[in-house]
Short mmCIF file of C-alpha atoms in Angstrom, two decimals:
data_model
loop_
_atom_site.label_atom_id
_atom_site.label_comp_id
_atom_site.label_asym_id
_atom_site.label_seq_id
_atom_site.Cartn_x
_atom_site.Cartn_y
_atom_site.Cartn_z
CA MET G 7 -17.28 146.99 185.98
CA ARG G 8 -14.98 144.62 184.08
CA LEU G 9 -11.54 144.58 185.71
CA ALA G 10 -8.66 143.12 183.75
CA ARG G 11 -4.90 142.92 183.82
CA VAL G 12 -3.13 143.62 180.56
CA ALA G 13 0.22 143.95 178.88
CA HIS G 14 0.12 147.33 177.13
CA PRO G 15 2.67 149.35 175.10
CA GLU G 16 4.23 150.75 178.30
CA GLY G 17 4.17 147.69 180.57
CA VAL G 18 1.59 145.81 182.65
CA ALA G 19 -1.41 147.31 184.45
CA PHE G 20 -4.81 146.70 185.92
CA VAL G 21 -7.53 148.25 183.77
CA SER G 22 -11.24 148.71 183.42
CA VAL G 23 -12.67 147.36 180.16
CA GLU G 24 -15.23 149.71 178.60
CA GLY G 25 -17.41 148.98 175.59
CA ASP G 26 -17.65 145.89 173.42
CA GLY G 27 -16.30 144.53 170.18
CA ALA G 28 -14.14 146.72 167.99
CA ASP G 29 -14.99 149.78 170.09
CA ALA G 30 -13.77 148.34 173.41
CA VAL G 31 -11.08 150.29 175.25
CA VAL G 32 -9.17 149.76 178.48
CA LEU G 33 -8.64 152.49 181.08
CA GLU G 34 -5.52 152.16 183.23
CA ILE G 35 -5.97 151.85 187.00
CA ALA G 36 -3.19 153.06 189.27
CA ASP G 37 -1.74 150.48 191.66
CA HIS G 38 -4.43 147.80 192.24
CA PRO G 39 -8.15 147.17 191.55
CA PHE G 40 -9.27 146.82 195.19
CA GLY G 41 -11.52 149.52 196.63
CA LYS G 42 -12.45 152.53 194.50
CA PRO G 43 -10.34 152.51 191.31
CA ASN G 44 -7.96 155.42 190.79
CA PHE G 45 -7.62 155.98 187.04
CA THR G 46 -4.39 157.38 185.56
CA GLY G 47 -6.03 158.85 182.46
CA LYS G 48 -4.21 156.48 180.10
CA LYS G 49 -6.27 154.29 177.80
CA TRP G 50 -5.76 151.95 174.84
CA PRO G 51 -7.99 150.05 172.43
CA LEU G 52 -8.60 146.56 173.77
CA ALA G 53 -7.30 145.22 170.45
CA ASP G 54 -3.90 146.83 171.14
CA VAL G 55 -3.28 145.15 174.51
CA ARG G 56 -2.88 141.53 175.61
CA LEU G 57 -5.15 140.17 178.30
CA LEU G 58 -3.29 138.45 181.14
CA ALA G 59 -4.69 136.47 184.06
CA PRO G 60 -6.93 139.10 185.66
CA ILE G 61 -5.45 138.49 189.10
CA LEU G 62 -2.40 136.76 190.57
CA PRO G 63 -3.82 135.17 193.74
CA SER G 64 -1.74 134.21 196.74
CA LYS G 65 -3.73 130.98 196.67
CA VAL G 66 -6.42 129.29 194.63
CA ILE G 67 -8.98 127.34 196.64
CA ALA G 68 -10.98 124.86 194.58
CA VAL G 69 -14.15 123.02 195.54
CA GLY G 70 -14.65 119.39 194.53
CA ARG G 71 -17.93 117.65 193.70
CA ASN G 72 -20.06 120.76 194.09
CA TYR G 73 -22.48 119.81 191.29
CA ALA G 74 -24.39 116.62 192.06
CA ALA G 75 -24.39 115.43 188.45
CA HIS G 76 -20.60 115.79 188.22
CA ALA G 77 -20.15 113.75 191.41
CA GLN G 78 -22.43 111.09 190.00
CA GLU G 79 -20.62 110.86 186.64
CA PHE G 80 -17.56 109.61 188.55
CA GLY G 81 -19.57 107.46 190.97
CA ASN G 82 -18.98 109.72 193.97
CA GLU G 83 -21.24 110.94 196.75
CA VAL G 84 -21.99 114.62 197.19
CA PRO G 85 -20.05 115.76 200.30
CA GLY G 86 -22.03 117.14 203.21
CA GLU G 87 -19.52 119.96 203.62
CA PRO G 88 -17.51 121.68 200.90
CA MET G 89 -14.57 119.55 199.77
CA ILE G 90 -11.71 121.99 199.28
CA PHE G 91 -8.21 121.67 197.90
CA LEU G 92 -5.48 124.10 196.83
CA LYS G 93 -3.98 124.83 193.46
CA PRO G 94 -0.62 126.64 193.52
CA SER G 95 -0.34 130.23 192.33
CA THR G 96 2.12 128.98 189.69
CA SER G 97 -0.71 127.07 187.99
CA VAL G 98 -2.42 130.35 187.00
CA ILE G 99 -2.31 131.49 183.36
CA GLY G 100 -4.34 133.95 181.33
CA PRO G 101 -6.48 133.76 178.20
CA ASN G 102 -5.00 132.19 175.08
CA VAL G 103 -1.95 130.83 176.94
CA ALA G 104 -1.30 127.13 176.32
CA ILE G 105 -2.27 124.49 178.85
CA LYS G 106 0.84 122.31 178.91
CA LEU G 107 0.03 118.59 178.93
CA PRO G 108 2.63 116.88 181.13
CA ALA G 109 4.36 113.73 179.97
CA ALA G 110 3.58 112.17 183.37
CA SER G 111 -0.14 112.01 182.55
CA SER G 112 -2.01 110.11 179.86
CA ARG G 113 -5.31 111.93 180.50
CA VAL G 114 -5.70 115.65 181.19
CA ASP G 115 -9.27 116.91 181.61
CA PHE G 116 -10.83 120.37 181.34
CA GLU G 117 -13.24 121.54 184.07
CA GLY G 118 -15.13 124.77 183.42
CA GLU G 119 -16.01 126.76 186.54
CA LEU G 120 -17.28 130.05 187.89
CA ALA G 121 -14.61 131.61 190.11
CA VAL G 122 -14.97 134.12 192.95
CA VAL G 123 -12.25 136.73 193.50
CA ILE G 124 -11.86 138.06 197.06
CA GLY G 125 -11.59 141.81 197.50
CA GLN G 126 -10.47 142.30 201.10
CA PRO G 127 -8.81 140.29 203.90
CA VAL G 128 -11.38 138.14 205.68
CA ARG G 129 -11.39 135.45 208.35
CA ASN G 130 -14.44 133.68 209.80
CA VAL G 131 -16.86 135.72 207.71
CA PRO G 132 -20.52 134.63 208.09
CA ALA G 133 -22.36 133.65 204.91
CA ALA G 134 -24.75 136.57 205.41
CA GLN G 135 -21.81 138.97 205.11
CA ALA G 136 -19.88 137.12 202.43
CA ALA G 137 -20.88 139.50 199.63
CA GLN G 138 -18.83 142.25 201.29
CA ALA G 139 -15.68 140.17 200.79
CA ILE G 140 -16.13 139.70 197.03
CA LEU G 141 -14.36 141.80 194.41
CA GLY G 142 -16.09 140.02 191.54
CA TYR G 143 -16.32 136.90 189.40
CA THR G 144 -14.25 135.39 186.62
CA ILE G 145 -13.99 132.13 184.69
CA ALA G 146 -11.65 129.27 185.58
CA ASN G 147 -10.55 125.99 184.10
CA ASP G 148 -9.61 123.54 186.87
CA VAL G 149 -7.37 121.46 184.62
CA SER G 150 -6.83 117.98 186.09
CA ALA G 151 -4.54 115.05 185.34
CA ARG G 152 -7.31 112.51 185.88
CA ASP G 153 -5.14 109.41 185.89
CA LEU G 154 -2.79 110.88 188.49
CA GLN G 155 -5.73 112.03 190.59
CA LYS G 156 -6.92 108.44 190.72
CA SER G 157 -3.54 106.80 191.27
CA ASP G 158 -2.23 109.25 193.88
CA GLY G 159 -5.30 109.17 196.10
CA GLN G 160 -4.92 112.89 196.74
CA TRP G 161 -5.11 115.76 194.31
CA GLY G 162 -2.04 117.93 194.83
CA ARG G 163 -0.06 116.68 191.85
CA ALA G 164 -3.03 116.09 189.55
CA LYS G 165 -4.35 119.63 189.98
CA GLY G 166 -1.09 121.48 190.56
CA PHE G 167 0.95 121.41 187.37
CA ASP G 168 2.06 124.73 185.89
CA THR G 169 -0.66 126.12 183.53
CA PHE G 170 -3.41 124.03 185.19
CA CYS G 171 -5.48 127.07 186.28
CA PRO G 172 -6.45 129.35 183.40
CA LEU G 173 -8.34 132.45 184.63
CA GLY G 174 -10.05 135.23 182.69
CA PRO G 175 -10.78 137.04 180.57
CA TRP G 176 -11.56 139.61 183.27
CA ILE G 177 -13.31 140.06 186.61
CA GLU G 178 -16.95 141.16 186.45
CA THR G 179 -17.92 143.07 189.60
CA SER G 180 -21.64 143.57 189.07
CA ILE G 181 -23.39 140.28 188.35
CA ASP G 182 -25.62 138.03 190.42
CA PRO G 183 -23.86 134.63 190.36
CA SER G 184 -26.78 132.58 191.63
CA ASP G 185 -28.16 131.38 188.27
CA LEU G 186 -25.73 131.86 185.39
CA ALA G 187 -25.35 129.64 182.34
CA ILE G 188 -21.95 127.91 182.17
CA LYS G 189 -20.78 126.12 179.03
CA SER G 190 -17.53 124.42 178.02
CA GLU G 191 -16.55 123.62 174.44
CA VAL G 192 -13.64 121.67 172.98
CA ASP G 193 -12.89 122.64 169.39
CA GLY G 194 -16.39 124.12 169.19
CA GLU G 195 -18.21 121.03 170.47
CA VAL G 196 -20.27 121.62 173.61
CA LYS G 197 -19.18 119.35 176.45
CA GLN G 198 -20.62 121.05 179.56
CA ASP G 199 -23.90 122.97 179.64
CA ALA G 200 -25.33 123.81 183.07
CA ARG G 201 -26.34 126.63 185.40
CA THR G 202 -24.73 127.83 188.60
CA SER G 203 -28.09 127.44 190.37
CA ALA G 204 -27.17 123.73 190.53
CA LEU G 205 -24.25 124.39 192.90
CA VAL G 206 -24.70 122.21 195.98
CA HIS G 207 -22.88 124.58 198.33
CA LYS G 208 -23.69 128.16 197.34
CA ILE G 209 -21.10 130.93 197.15
CA PRO G 210 -21.86 132.59 200.52
CA LYS G 211 -21.55 129.21 202.23
CA LEU G 212 -18.27 128.52 200.42
CA ILE G 213 -16.77 131.81 201.62
CA GLU G 214 -17.94 131.17 205.17
CA PHE G 215 -16.46 127.65 205.11
CA VAL G 216 -13.14 128.51 203.49
CA SER G 217 -12.59 131.58 205.68
CA SER G 218 -13.17 129.43 208.77
CA VAL G 219 -10.12 127.42 207.71
CA MET G 220 -7.76 130.07 206.34
CA THR G 221 -7.48 133.83 206.00
CA LEU G 222 -8.53 134.98 202.55
CA LEU G 223 -6.47 137.82 201.09
CA PRO G 224 -7.33 140.29 198.32
CA GLY G 225 -7.07 138.49 195.01
CA ASP G 226 -7.46 135.00 196.43
CA THR G 227 -9.68 133.01 194.12
CA ILE G 228 -12.25 130.32 194.91
CA LEU G 229 -13.19 127.90 192.12
CA THR G 230 -16.78 126.95 192.88
CA GLY G 231 -16.88 123.51 191.22
CA THR G 232 -17.53 122.05 187.79
CA PRO G 233 -20.73 120.61 186.33
CA GLU G 234 -21.05 117.28 184.56
CA GLY G 235 -19.48 116.70 181.15
CA VAL G 236 -15.78 117.02 181.92
CA GLY G 237 -13.45 115.18 179.62
CA PRO G 238 -9.98 114.91 178.13
CA ILE G 239 -8.11 117.41 175.99
CA ALA G 240 -5.34 116.55 173.56
CA ASN G 241 -2.42 118.36 171.98
CA GLY G 242 -3.68 120.96 169.51
CA GLN G 243 -7.24 121.16 170.85
CA GLN G 244 -8.80 124.37 172.13
CA VAL G 245 -10.99 124.73 175.23
CA SER G 246 -13.47 127.60 175.56
CA ILE G 247 -15.47 128.18 178.73
CA THR G 248 -18.32 130.70 178.69
CA VAL G 249 -20.13 132.06 181.74
CA GLU G 250 -23.20 134.21 181.23
CA GLY G 251 -22.57 137.84 182.11
CA ILE G 252 -18.79 137.48 182.10
CA GLY G 253 -17.54 136.26 178.73
CA THR G 254 -15.40 133.45 177.35
CA LEU G 255 -12.04 132.06 178.46
CA THR G 256 -10.16 130.22 175.71
CA ASN G 257 -6.92 128.25 175.97
CA PRO G 258 -5.18 125.82 173.60
CA ALA G 259 -3.72 122.54 174.80
CA GLN G 260 -0.10 121.80 174.00
CA ALA G 261 2.21 118.89 174.76
CA ALA G 262 4.79 119.94 177.33
#
């Protein structure tokens, strides 16, 4: 199932996306998408609604240096345990919303990632049971002010600006994330081209590790790391990140 959050003619709702292309429609879900969906009977053509960020997480937990080649391109070692950091909920935006390039930074990078959306409250969940905690998977762009990341020595400011966490276009609940193609393009030019099988710390391990530190709530989102090929984006450019089995997340870059 593809779960989305949309602005429709009567307001905002969670929906299930059915069909593809011009024939795609969205079916309204009552209340929330967790557990068995309860449909209201309302539906609209996908073309008549606006896709929003598919979830508004209480927190976004990102994982650094989780592809060996990405660690190497910046001269870093691969950490023995997952390296986690937080992005604020206010950094989340949906498809086609502009990434605002702050005046405080002279280099803002894209980072295409597979993201995991949690479906139920969990704490200290073993890796073997991690799948039970997952609602589904979406696409993320861990936008980073690279110069501030280097100068600050910690990543809170560099990763935390408003609009620095695009998510979407929807949450796919029925894919195997272990070996998916992931590709990032800037203005149509391929910059990242890898597979999730190259993740150093796999998704079950990430959920076990993160949930040993903090309680994960429904909707919380884990960004699993970015492969090699990250680079800067400039005012007027467009970033598109595609993950096999999910779709494509596209956002323009705009000077703040």
